[in-house]
Coordinates of C-alpha atoms in Angstrom, one line a residue:
Chain A
X245 CA 63.3 30.1 145.6
X246 CA 65.9 29.8 143.1
X247 CA 65.3 33.1 140.3
X248 CA 68.8 31.9 138.5
X249 CA 67.6 28.7 137.0
X250 CA 63.9 29.4 137.1
X251 CA 61.8 28.8 134.3
X252 CA 59.9 32.1 133.6
X253 CA 56.9 32.2 131.8
X254 CA 55.4 35.7 130.5
X255 CA 51.7 36.0 129.4
X256 CA 50.8 38.9 127.8
X257 CA 53.5 40.6 126.1
X258 CA 52.7 43.7 125.5
X259 CA 54.3 47.0 126.7
X260 CA 54.8 46.0 130.8
X261 CA 55.4 42.0 129.6
X262 CA 57.4 43.4 127.3
X263 CA 59.5 45.4 129.7
X264 CA 59.9 43.4 133.1
X265 CA 60.2 40.6 131.3
X266 CA 62.9 41.7 128.3
X267 CA 64.9 42.5 131.4
X268 CA 65.1 39.3 132.8
X269 CA 66.4 38.0 129.9
X270 CA 68.0 40.1 128.5
X271 CA 69.9 39.9 132.2
X272 CA 70.1 35.7 131.5
X273 CA 67.1 34.6 132.4
X274 CA 64.9 31.9 131.0
X275 CA 62.3 34.2 129.9
X276 CA 59.3 32.4 127.6
X277 CA 56.9 34.9 126.2
X278 CA 53.7 34.0 125.8
X279 CA 52.0 36.4 122.3
X280 CA 49.3 37.0 119.7
X281 CA 49.8 40.3 117.5
X282 CA 53.7 40.7 118.2
X283 CA 54.4 36.9 117.7
X284 CA 55.3 37.3 114.5
X285 CA 57.9 40.6 114.2
X286 CA 59.6 39.5 117.4
X287 CA 60.2 36.2 116.2
X288 CA 61.4 37.9 113.4
X289 CA 63.3 41.3 114.6
X290 CA 63.7 40.2 118.8
X291 CA 62.5 42.6 121.4
X292 CA 63.4 46.0 120.9
X293 CA 63.3 47.7 124.7
X294 CA 64.2 51.5 124.3
X295 CA 65.1 53.3 127.6
X296 CA 66.3 57.0 126.9
X297 CA 69.0 56.9 124.9
X298 CA 69.4 53.3 124.9
X299 CA 68.4 50.6 122.9
X300 CA 68.1 47.5 123.7
X301 CA 67.5 44.2 121.4
X302 CA 66.4 40.7 122.7
X303 CA 67.6 38.8 119.7
X304 CA 66.4 35.5 120.2
X305 CA 63.4 35.3 122.0
X306 CA 61.5 32.4 123.3
X307 CA 57.8 33.6 122.1
X308 CA 55.2 31.2 122.0
X309 CA 51.3 31.7 120.9
X310 CA 49.8 29.3 122.8
X311 CA 50.8 28.6 127.0
X312 CA 50.8 25.1 126.1
X313 CA 53.8 25.4 124.0
X314 CA 55.7 27.0 126.8
X315 CA 54.5 24.0 129.1
X316 CA 55.3 24.2 133.1
X317 CA 56.8 27.3 134.4
X318 CA 58.0 28.1 138.1
X319 CA 57.6 31.5 137.7
X320 CA 54.3 33.0 136.1
X321 CA 54.4 36.9 135.7
X322 CA 51.2 37.7 134.2
X323 CA 50.4 40.9 132.3
X324 CA 47.2 40.8 130.3
X325 CA 44.4 43.8 130.6
X326 CA 42.1 42.8 133.9
X327 CA 39.4 43.4 130.8
X328 CA 40.9 39.8 129.6
X329 CA 40.9 38.3 133.1
X330 CA 38.0 35.4 131.5
X331 CA 41.1 34.5 129.5
X332 CA 43.2 32.9 132.4
X333 CA 41.7 30.0 133.4
X334 CA 42.5 28.3 130.1
X335 CA 45.7 30.1 129.5
X336 CA 47.0 29.0 133.2
X337 CA 46.3 25.5 133.3
X338 CA 49.1 24.4 130.9
X339 CA 52.0 26.7 133.1
X340 CA 50.9 25.2 136.5
X341 CA 53.5 23.1 138.1
X342 CA 52.7 22.0 141.9
X343 CA 55.2 25.1 142.7
X344 CA 54.5 27.5 140.6
X345 CA 54.5 30.9 141.4
X346 CA 51.7 33.4 139.6
X347 CA 52.9 37.1 139.6
X348 CA 50.0 39.2 138.5
X349 CA 51.4 42.7 137.3
X350 CA 48.3 44.5 136.3
X351 CA 46.8 47.0 137.1
X352 CA 43.6 47.7 140.1
X353 CA 42.0 45.9 142.4
X354 CA 40.7 42.3 142.0
X355 CA 43.6 40.2 140.6
X356 CA 45.0 38.3 143.2
X357 CA 41.6 37.4 144.3
X358 CA 40.9 36.5 140.8
X359 CA 44.0 33.8 140.5
X360 CA 43.5 32.6 144.1
X361 CA 40.2 31.7 143.7
X362 CA 40.8 29.4 141.0
X363 CA 44.1 28.5 141.7
X364 CA 45.2 28.7 145.0
X365 CA 46.0 31.6 147.3
X366 CA 49.3 30.0 148.0
X367 CA 50.3 30.5 144.7
X368 CA 49.6 34.4 144.1
X369 CA 52.1 37.4 144.1
X370 CA 50.9 40.7 143.1
X371 CA 53.8 43.6 141.4
X372 CA 52.7 47.0 141.3
X373 CA 54.3 48.3 138.1
X374 CA 55.3 52.5 138.6
X375 CA 56.8 52.8 135.4
X376 CA 55.8 54.9 132.3
X377 CA 55.7 53.0 129.0
X378 CA 54.3 52.7 126.1
X379 CA 55.0 49.9 123.4
X380 CA 55.1 52.3 120.1
X381 CA 54.7 49.4 117.9
X382 CA 55.0 45.2 117.1
X383 CA 57.7 44.1 119.9
X384 CA 59.3 47.2 120.8
X385 CA 58.7 48.9 123.9
X386 CA 59.9 52.5 124.7
X387 CA 60.2 53.3 128.7
X388 CA 60.3 57.0 129.9
X389 CA 61.1 56.6 133.3
X390 CA 60.2 55.3 136.8
X391 CA 60.4 51.7 137.1
X392 CA 59.6 51.1 140.8
X393 CA 58.6 47.7 141.5
X394 CA 56.7 46.7 144.6
X395 CA 56.2 43.0 145.0
X396 CA 54.4 41.2 147.5
X397 CA 52.4 37.4 148.4
X398 CA 48.7 37.9 147.9
X399 CA 48.3 35.4 151.6
X400 CA 50.5 36.9 154.8
X401 CA 53.3 34.7 155.6
X402 CA 57.2 34.5 155.3
X403 CA 57.6 32.8 151.7
X404 CA 60.8 34.0 150.5
X405 CA 59.6 34.3 146.9
X406 CA 59.1 38.1 147.4
X407 CA 62.6 38.6 147.9
X408 CA 64.0 36.1 145.8
X409 CA 62.2 38.0 143.0
X410 CA 63.3 41.4 143.9
X411 CA 66.7 40.2 143.8
X412 CA 65.7 38.8 140.0
X413 CA 64.5 42.1 139.3
X414 CA 67.5 44.4 140.9
X415 CA 70.0 41.8 138.8
X416 CA 68.4 43.1 135.6
X417 CA 68.0 46.7 136.2
X418 CA 64.6 47.1 137.9
X419 CA 64.1 48.9 140.9
X420 CA 62.1 45.4 142.9
X421 CA 61.4 45.6 146.0
X422 CA 59.6 43.1 148.8
X423 CA 57.4 44.6 150.5
X424 CA 55.5 42.7 153.4
X425 CA 51.8 44.0 152.9
X426 CA 50.8 44.0 148.9
X427 CA 46.9 45.6 149.4
X428 CA 48.3 48.4 151.1
X429 CA 50.9 48.9 148.2
X430 CA 48.1 48.7 145.5
X431 CA 46.0 51.6 147.6
X432 CA 49.0 53.1 147.5
X433 CA 49.0 53.0 143.3
X434 CA 45.7 53.9 142.7
X435 CA 46.0 56.9 144.8
X436 CA 48.3 58.1 141.6
X437 CA 46.4 56.2 139.2
X438 CA 42.6 57.3 139.6
X439 CA 43.1 60.6 139.0
X440 CA 45.7 60.7 136.8
X441 CA 44.7 57.5 134.6
X442 CA 41.0 58.7 134.3
X443 CA 40.9 62.5 134.6
X444 CA 43.4 62.4 131.4
X445 CA 40.4 60.5 129.4
X446 CA 37.1 62.3 131.0
X447 CA 39.0 65.5 130.5
X448 CA 38.9 65.1 126.9
X449 CA 42.8 63.8 126.6
X450 CA 45.1 65.0 128.5
X451 CA 48.3 64.4 130.1
X452 CA 49.8 64.8 133.1
X453 CA 51.4 67.6 133.1
X454 CA 47.5 68.9 131.6
X455 CA 45.9 67.6 134.7
X456 CA 48.5 69.4 136.9
X457 CA 48.2 73.0 135.6
X458 CA 45.0 73.4 135.3
X459 CA 43.6 74.5 138.3
X460 CA 40.4 72.7 138.0
X461 CA 41.9 69.4 137.6
X462 CA 44.5 69.2 139.6
X463 CA 41.7 69.9 142.5
X464 CA 39.8 66.9 141.2
X465 CA 42.8 64.8 141.1
X466 CA 43.7 66.0 144.9
X467 CA 40.0 65.6 146.0
X468 CA 39.9 62.6 144.2
X469 CA 43.2 61.4 145.8
X470 CA 42.2 61.9 149.3
X471 CA 39.0 59.8 148.2
X472 CA 40.9 57.0 148.0
X473 CA 43.2 57.7 151.1
X474 CA 40.3 57.8 153.3
X475 CA 38.9 54.5 151.4
X476 CA 42.2 52.7 152.1
X477 CA 42.1 53.5 155.7
X478 CA 38.6 53.1 156.3
X479 CA 40.1 49.2 154.8
X480 CA 42.4 49.0 157.4
X481 CA 45.5 49.7 154.5
X482 CA 47.2 52.7 156.3
X483 CA 48.0 55.5 153.8
X484 CA 49.2 59.3 155.6
X485 CA 47.3 62.0 153.9
X486 CA 50.3 64.2 153.5
X487 CA 50.9 60.9 150.4
X488 CA 49.0 63.0 147.9
X489 CA 51.1 65.9 148.4
X490 CA 54.0 63.3 147.7
X491 CA 51.8 61.7 144.3
X492 CA 51.6 65.2 143.1
X493 CA 55.2 66.7 143.7
X494 CA 56.5 62.9 142.2
X495 CA 54.0 63.9 138.8
X496 CA 55.5 67.4 137.9
X497 CA 58.4 65.4 137.1
X498 CA 56.4 63.2 134.4
X499 CA 55.7 66.0 132.0
X500 CA 53.3 65.5 129.5
X501 CA 53.3 61.9 130.1
X502 CA 50.0 59.7 128.6
X503 CA 48.4 57.5 131.2
X504 CA 48.4 54.2 129.9
X505 CA 44.4 54.3 130.2
X506 CA 44.5 57.3 128.1
X507 CA 46.5 55.6 125.4
X508 CA 43.9 53.2 125.5
X509 CA 41.6 55.1 125.1
X510 CA 43.0 56.8 121.8
X511 CA 43.8 53.5 120.2
X512 CA 40.4 52.4 120.9
X513 CA 41.2 49.8 123.2
X514 CA 39.6 48.7 126.5
X515 CA 39.8 50.6 129.5
X516 CA 40.6 48.6 132.5
X517 CA 37.8 50.3 134.3
X518 CA 36.6 47.9 136.3
X519 CA 39.8 47.0 138.3
X520 CA 41.2 50.8 138.5
X521 CA 37.8 52.5 139.2
X522 CA 35.6 50.2 140.0
X523 CA 37.0 47.9 142.3
X524 CA 38.1 50.5 144.8
X525 CA 34.3 52.0 144.6
X526 CA 32.9 49.4 145.4
X527 CA 34.6 48.0 148.2
X528 CA 34.9 51.8 149.7
X529 CA 31.5 51.2 149.8
X530 CA 31.0 48.8 151.5
X531 CA 33.5 50.1 154.4
X532 CA 30.0 52.7 154.1
X533 CA 31.8 55.4 153.0
X534 CA 30.4 57.9 149.7
X535 CA 32.9 58.7 148.0
X536 CA 31.2 61.0 145.2
X537 CA 34.0 62.4 142.7
X538 CA 35.7 58.9 142.3
X539 CA 32.0 57.7 141.9
X540 CA 31.8 60.6 139.5
X541 CA 34.4 60.1 137.3
X542 CA 33.9 56.2 137.3
X543 CA 30.4 56.5 135.6
X544 CA 31.7 58.7 133.2
X545 CA 34.5 56.4 132.3
X546 CA 32.2 53.8 131.8
X547 CA 30.2 56.1 129.7
X548 CA 33.2 57.6 128.0
X549 CA 35.0 54.8 127.4
X550 CA 31.8 52.6 126.0
X551 CA 31.8 54.1 122.6
X552 CA 35.2 52.7 121.6
X553 CA 33.5 49.7 120.6
X554 CA 35.0 48.3 124.1
Chain B
X10 CA 0.8 96.8 139.8
X11 CA -1.4 96.7 137.0
X12 CA 0.0 94.6 134.0
X13 CA -2.2 95.9 131.9
X14 CA -0.5 99.1 131.6
X15 CA 2.8 98.5 132.7
X16 CA 5.7 99.3 130.7
X17 CA 8.0 96.5 130.1
X18 CA 11.8 95.8 129.2
X19 CA 13.3 92.8 128.4
X20 CA 17.0 93.0 128.7
X21 CA 19.1 89.6 127.1
X22 CA 16.6 88.7 124.1
X23 CA 17.8 85.5 123.3
X24 CA 15.5 82.7 123.6
X25 CA 14.5 83.1 127.5
X26 CA 14.0 86.8 126.8
X27 CA 13.1 86.5 123.1
X28 CA 10.1 84.0 123.8
X29 CA 8.6 85.0 127.3
X30 CA 8.6 88.7 126.4
X31 CA 7.3 88.1 123.1
X32 CA 4.3 86.1 124.2
X33 CA 3.5 89.2 126.8
X34 CA 3.9 91.5 123.0
X35 CA 1.7 89.1 121.6
X36 CA -0.9 89.0 124.2
X37 CA -1.2 93.5 123.8
X38 CA 1.2 94.3 126.2
X39 CA 3.4 97.1 126.0
X40 CA 7.3 95.2 125.7
X41 CA 10.5 97.4 125.0
X42 CA 13.1 94.7 123.9
X43 CA 16.6 95.0 124.4
X44 CA 18.5 93.4 121.6
X45 CA 22.4 93.3 120.1
X46 CA 23.0 90.7 117.7
X47 CA 18.9 90.2 116.8
X48 CA 18.5 94.1 116.5
X49 CA 18.2 94.4 112.2
X50 CA 17.0 92.1 112.0
X51 CA 13.8 92.1 114.4
X52 CA 13.3 95.3 112.9
X53 CA 13.2 94.0 109.6
X54 CA 11.4 91.1 109.8
X55 CA 9.7 91.0 113.8
X56 CA 10.3 88.4 116.1
X57 CA 9.0 84.9 115.5
X58 CA 7.4 82.3 118.2
X59 CA 7.5 78.5 116.9
X60 CA 6.1 76.4 119.1
X61 CA 5.1 73.2 117.6
X62 CA 3.3 73.8 114.4
X63 CA 2.5 76.7 115.1
X64 CA 4.0 80.0 113.9
X65 CA 3.6 83.9 116.3
X66 CA 4.7 86.6 114.3
X67 CA 5.4 89.7 116.1
X68 CA 5.5 92.1 113.5
X69 CA 6.2 95.7 114.8
X70 CA 8.9 94.8 117.6
X71 CA 9.6 97.7 120.2
X72 CA 13.4 96.8 119.9
X73 CA 16.7 98.7 121.4
X74 CA 20.1 98.8 121.2
X75 CA 20.5 100.4 124.7
X76 CA 18.5 100.9 127.4
X77 CA 19.0 104.7 127.8
X78 CA 16.5 104.4 124.7
X79 CA 13.7 102.5 126.5
X80 CA 13.9 104.4 129.7
X81 CA 12.6 104.5 133.1
X82 CA 10.0 100.9 132.7
X83 CA 7.5 99.5 135.8
X84 CA 8.5 95.6 134.9
X85 CA 11.9 95.2 133.3
X86 CA 12.9 90.9 132.2
X87 CA 16.1 90.0 132.9
X88 CA 17.5 87.7 130.8
X89 CA 21.1 87.9 129.7
X90 CA 23.7 85.1 130.5
X91 CA 24.9 85.1 134.2
X92 CA 28.0 85.1 132.7
X93 CA 27.2 88.5 132.3
X94 CA 26.3 89.8 135.1
X95 CA 28.3 92.6 135.5
X96 CA 26.8 94.7 132.4
X97 CA 24.0 94.9 134.2
X98 CA 26.2 97.2 136.7
X99 CA 24.9 99.8 132.9
X100 CA 21.8 98.5 131.7
X101 CA 19.7 98.6 134.5
X102 CA 19.8 102.2 135.8
X103 CA 18.3 104.0 132.6
X104 CA 15.5 101.8 133.0
X105 CA 14.4 102.5 136.5
X106 CA 12.1 104.4 138.3
X107 CA 11.2 104.5 142.1
X108 CA 9.1 101.9 141.9
X109 CA 11.0 99.6 139.1
X110 CA 10.5 95.6 139.2
X111 CA 13.4 93.4 138.5
X112 CA 12.5 90.3 137.4
X113 CA 15.5 88.0 136.6
X114 CA 14.6 84.7 134.8
X115 CA 18.2 83.8 134.6
X116 CA 19.7 80.3 135.4
X117 CA 21.0 79.2 139.0
X118 CA 22.2 80.6 141.8
X119 CA 23.1 84.3 143.0
X120 CA 21.4 86.3 139.9
X121 CA 18.6 88.1 142.6
X122 CA 21.4 88.9 145.0
X123 CA 23.4 89.9 142.6
X124 CA 20.9 93.0 141.9
X125 CA 19.4 93.2 145.4
X126 CA 22.8 94.2 146.2
X127 CA 23.1 97.0 143.4
X128 CA 20.0 98.2 142.9
X129 CA 18.1 97.2 146.6
X130 CA 16.3 93.7 147.2
X131 CA 12.8 95.6 147.5
X132 CA 12.5 95.2 143.5
X133 CA 13.7 92.3 142.9
X134 CA 12.1 88.9 142.0
X135 CA 13.0 86.1 140.7
X136 CA 11.3 83.8 138.1
X137 CA 12.0 80.4 136.2
X138 CA 12.1 79.1 133.5
X139 CA 11.1 75.1 133.3
X140 CA 10.9 75.7 129.8
X141 CA 12.5 73.8 126.7
X142 CA 13.7 76.7 124.1
X143 CA 16.3 77.2 121.5
X144 CA 17.3 80.8 119.6
X145 CA 17.1 79.2 115.7
X146 CA 18.0 81.7 114.0
X147 CA 18.6 86.0 114.4
X148 CA 14.6 86.5 115.3
X149 CA 13.4 82.9 115.0
X150 CA 13.1 80.9 119.0
X151 CA 11.5 77.4 118.2
X152 CA 9.6 76.1 121.5
X153 CA 9.7 72.2 122.2
X154 CA 7.7 72.0 125.5
X155 CA 7.3 72.4 128.7
X156 CA 7.1 76.7 129.9
X157 CA 6.3 76.7 133.7
X158 CA 7.3 79.7 135.5
X159 CA 7.0 79.7 139.3
X160 CA 7.8 83.9 139.8
X161 CA 8.7 85.2 143.2
X162 CA 10.0 87.6 145.8
X163 CA 13.5 88.1 146.4
X164 CA 12.3 89.3 149.9
X165 CA 10.0 87.8 152.3
X166 CA 6.6 89.4 152.1
X167 CA 3.2 90.1 150.6
X168 CA 3.9 92.1 147.7
X169 CA 1.6 90.7 145.2
X170 CA 3.4 91.2 142.6
X171 CA 4.3 87.5 142.0
X172 CA 0.6 86.8 141.8
X173 CA 0.1 90.1 139.0
X174 CA 3.3 89.2 136.7
X175 CA 1.8 85.3 137.0
X176 CA -1.5 87.2 136.0
X177 CA 0.1 88.2 133.3
X178 CA 1.6 85.2 131.6
X179 CA -1.1 83.5 132.1
X180 CA -3.6 85.5 130.1
X181 CA -0.5 85.6 127.4
X182 CA -0.2 81.6 127.8
X183 CA 2.3 81.0 129.5
X184 CA 2.3 78.5 132.5
X185 CA 3.3 80.7 135.3
X186 CA 2.2 81.3 139.0
X187 CA 3.4 82.6 141.6
X188 CA 5.6 81.2 144.8
X189 CA 6.0 81.4 148.3
X190 CA 9.5 80.9 148.5
X191 CA 11.6 81.2 145.5
X192 CA 14.6 80.0 147.0
X193 CA 13.0 76.9 147.1
X194 CA 12.1 76.7 143.5
X195 CA 15.2 77.9 142.2
X196 CA 17.0 74.8 144.4
X197 CA 14.6 72.4 142.7
X198 CA 15.0 74.0 138.8
X199 CA 18.7 73.2 140.2
X200 CA 17.4 69.4 141.3
X201 CA 17.5 69.0 137.2
X202 CA 20.3 71.6 135.3
X203 CA 22.6 70.9 137.7
X204 CA 23.2 66.9 136.2
X205 CA 21.1 67.0 132.6
X206 CA 23.2 70.8 131.9
X207 CA 26.3 69.2 133.4
X208 CA 26.3 65.7 131.8
X209 CA 24.9 67.0 128.3
X210 CA 28.8 68.2 128.1
X211 CA 31.2 65.8 130.2
X212 CA 29.7 63.2 128.6
X213 CA 30.3 64.5 125.2
X214 CA 27.5 66.1 123.4
X215 CA 24.5 64.3 124.6
X216 CA 20.7 64.7 125.0
X217 CA 18.4 64.1 127.4
X218 CA 17.2 60.8 126.3
X219 CA 20.7 60.0 125.8
X220 CA 21.4 60.5 129.7
X221 CA 18.4 59.1 130.6
X222 CA 19.1 55.8 128.3
X223 CA 22.7 55.2 129.5
X224 CA 23.0 53.1 133.2
X225 CA 25.9 54.7 133.9
X226 CA 24.6 58.3 133.2
X227 CA 21.3 58.1 134.8
X228 CA 23.1 56.4 137.9
X229 CA 25.1 59.3 137.8
X230 CA 22.0 62.0 137.1
X231 CA 20.4 60.6 140.4
X232 CA 23.2 60.7 142.7
X233 CA 23.6 64.6 141.5
X234 CA 20.0 65.3 142.3
X235 CA 20.3 63.3 145.6
X236 CA 23.2 65.4 146.1
X237 CA 21.3 68.9 145.8
X238 CA 18.1 67.8 147.3
X239 CA 20.2 67.1 150.8
X240 CA 22.4 70.6 150.4
X241 CA 19.2 72.3 149.7
X242 CA 17.7 71.0 153.0
X243 CA 20.6 71.4 154.6
X244 CA 20.5 74.9 153.8
X245 CA 16.6 74.9 154.6
X246 CA 14.6 75.1 151.3
X247 CA 13.3 72.0 151.9
X248 CA 12.6 69.7 148.9
X249 CA 11.5 65.8 149.3
X250 CA 13.5 62.7 148.3
X251 CA 11.2 61.7 145.8
X252 CA 11.2 64.8 143.8
X253 CA 14.9 63.4 142.3
X254 CA 12.4 60.1 141.1
X255 CA 9.5 63.0 139.8
X256 CA 12.4 65.0 137.6
X257 CA 13.6 61.8 136.0
X258 CA 9.7 60.7 135.0
X259 CA 9.1 64.6 133.7
X260 CA 12.4 64.2 131.8
X261 CA 11.2 61.1 129.8
X262 CA 9.2 63.0 127.8
X263 CA 12.1 65.2 126.5
X264 CA 13.2 63.4 124.2
X265 CA 16.7 64.1 122.1
X266 CA 16.5 67.7 124.1
X267 CA 19.8 69.1 124.4
X268 CA 20.1 70.9 127.2
X269 CA 20.8 75.1 127.1
X270 CA 24.4 74.2 128.6
X271 CA 24.6 72.2 125.8
X272 CA 23.9 74.6 123.1
X273 CA 25.9 77.1 124.7
X274 CA 29.0 74.5 124.6
X275 CA 28.7 73.3 121.5
X276 CA 28.5 76.9 119.5
X277 CA 31.7 77.8 121.5
X278 CA 29.4 79.4 123.4
X279 CA 30.2 80.8 127.5
X280 CA 28.5 77.9 129.6
X281 CA 26.9 79.4 132.9
X282 CA 29.2 77.2 135.4
X283 CA 29.3 79.5 138.4
X284 CA 25.8 80.4 138.3
X285 CA 24.3 76.4 137.8
X286 CA 27.4 74.3 139.7
X287 CA 30.0 76.5 141.0
X288 CA 27.8 78.8 144.0
X289 CA 25.4 75.6 144.1
X290 CA 28.8 74.1 145.0
X291 CA 29.6 76.9 147.1
X292 CA 26.6 76.9 149.3
X293 CA 26.8 73.1 149.7
X294 CA 30.4 73.3 151.5
X295 CA 28.8 76.4 153.9
X296 CA 26.6 74.3 155.6
X297 CA 29.3 71.7 155.6
X298 CA 28.3 69.3 152.8
X299 CA 31.3 67.7 150.6
X300 CA 28.9 67.1 147.3
X301 CA 31.5 65.3 145.5
X302 CA 29.7 64.3 142.7
X303 CA 28.9 68.1 142.3
X304 CA 33.2 68.8 143.0
X305 CA 33.7 66.6 140.2
X306 CA 31.3 68.1 137.5
X307 CA 32.1 71.4 138.7
X308 CA 35.4 71.0 137.7
X309 CA 35.4 68.8 135.1
X310 CA 33.2 71.5 133.4
X311 CA 35.3 74.7 134.5
X312 CA 38.2 72.7 132.7
X313 CA 36.2 71.7 129.7
X314 CA 34.3 75.1 129.0
X315 CA 37.3 76.9 129.0
X316 CA 38.0 75.7 125.6
X317 CA 35.7 77.2 123.7
X318 CA 37.5 80.3 124.0
X319 CA 35.0 81.7 126.7

């Protein structure tokens, strides 16, 4: 897989798609963006990435309003909301040739499976975005920190694709790396997302540092992490118990960061409740566990987010 | 114990104290009320109880601003917020003679123990108020339904006091009954209070019928009930599993009732988080259980109610 000359499509050009696709394009890759609400602005003003004091502008963006206009591609980065996965049934086929790789950068569990069922598991890879981003306006994405991007094949085997993708991202300034065991990586990410994304909403709109500063929320965050780790281990995805401490420590540097789900909630956007909380809960139950904190949080979030007109 | 000629004191004359004390006084009992915020209004206008279309006015109320003014009494009904229990250390002694009975009508767990430690367990009884009340203004209590009042001794034994008290309440129009096992009754009450009082706050200010109408909240209410029943049974207080169904059924007739904790929360009053959620959680843990839904709800309530300036 030669990424230097690859045609890359980005489906879903919000914060995640704009940032990771934008970095690849800024490094010279041939990146085609499917855009909806941002299309007009980006065609006029380009795509802007802000990182600390730096502002990078991709002046000429290959931005399109349909995947038919983009056509068959070598790599498709998928970054739409998981709540809109049904749209992929129509969006993906025009992008496919025989060896097209589908790389989901989406949150939570179930996305690789969704693509695999429809387009074949061998095509599917997943990437996990450990990153603090917000799209602050049309065509403008701000990067607040982190950015680690583990990439792995959905099916077991050695395709070389995760390594090639990781290398391309690295040359574009992204801290990417190939991983052997994508499923375990997804669960490791959930150890953070489940408590922090969830409690930020359930506690009435609070930031990461608010969760950590409050004795009660920090205790609940830790209890949720322990439940997620136990579920992962029961499902054969080995995560050490002290990974929870590591995640708490890592979060201390984030400050008053608003997790993406809270940003969605505050903007009355759809929150990805099923992929982040619902699917992990169902899998834990299948493994015979009863993660009560996770269930309580999931059910409260279903109620709280159903008001936003989602 | 002769209730006909007994001197009865009511400590804490909010909705509960005003209603149960008021009913006894309306039936001719010698009831002395300790009042704070309501004192002036009640001395002027009397105490008003509204039940459906009926309005009963106790015109001449024996209302006092201190327990010293009331003096030694035969029965003390205690109906202050459990968050203010420390005040009982000063309020109770002036009311005591050798055989004074202390009857806590308060919410949750730990109140009988609090009184027993300070004033002797033999004096202590508990009553459980299965009732829908609100104090709508100074000196005016509205009764929306229910009213069952199980009464029992804290210590095991046959003192006859619960029967005498229940009979006096019955003659006053209260559906009271003596119970052998007060602790089990407390846990039975928690099976309702823990989910409905808690979720009404955690879901953003919703009523009993809102909880029952929402698929997610109803599932969580049921999961919480199951955890409370398991905890009670582990602690030797036998509650059948189908008691949860019975409580759900019973609640269907309540309509858009606001549980007392929600009323407190909306009025920026202190919420009784420790007696209703904290103490049951701690006892469940001592029994070796890990009620995750209850812990999640408790910790969220600690955070959510800490904002009200409590």
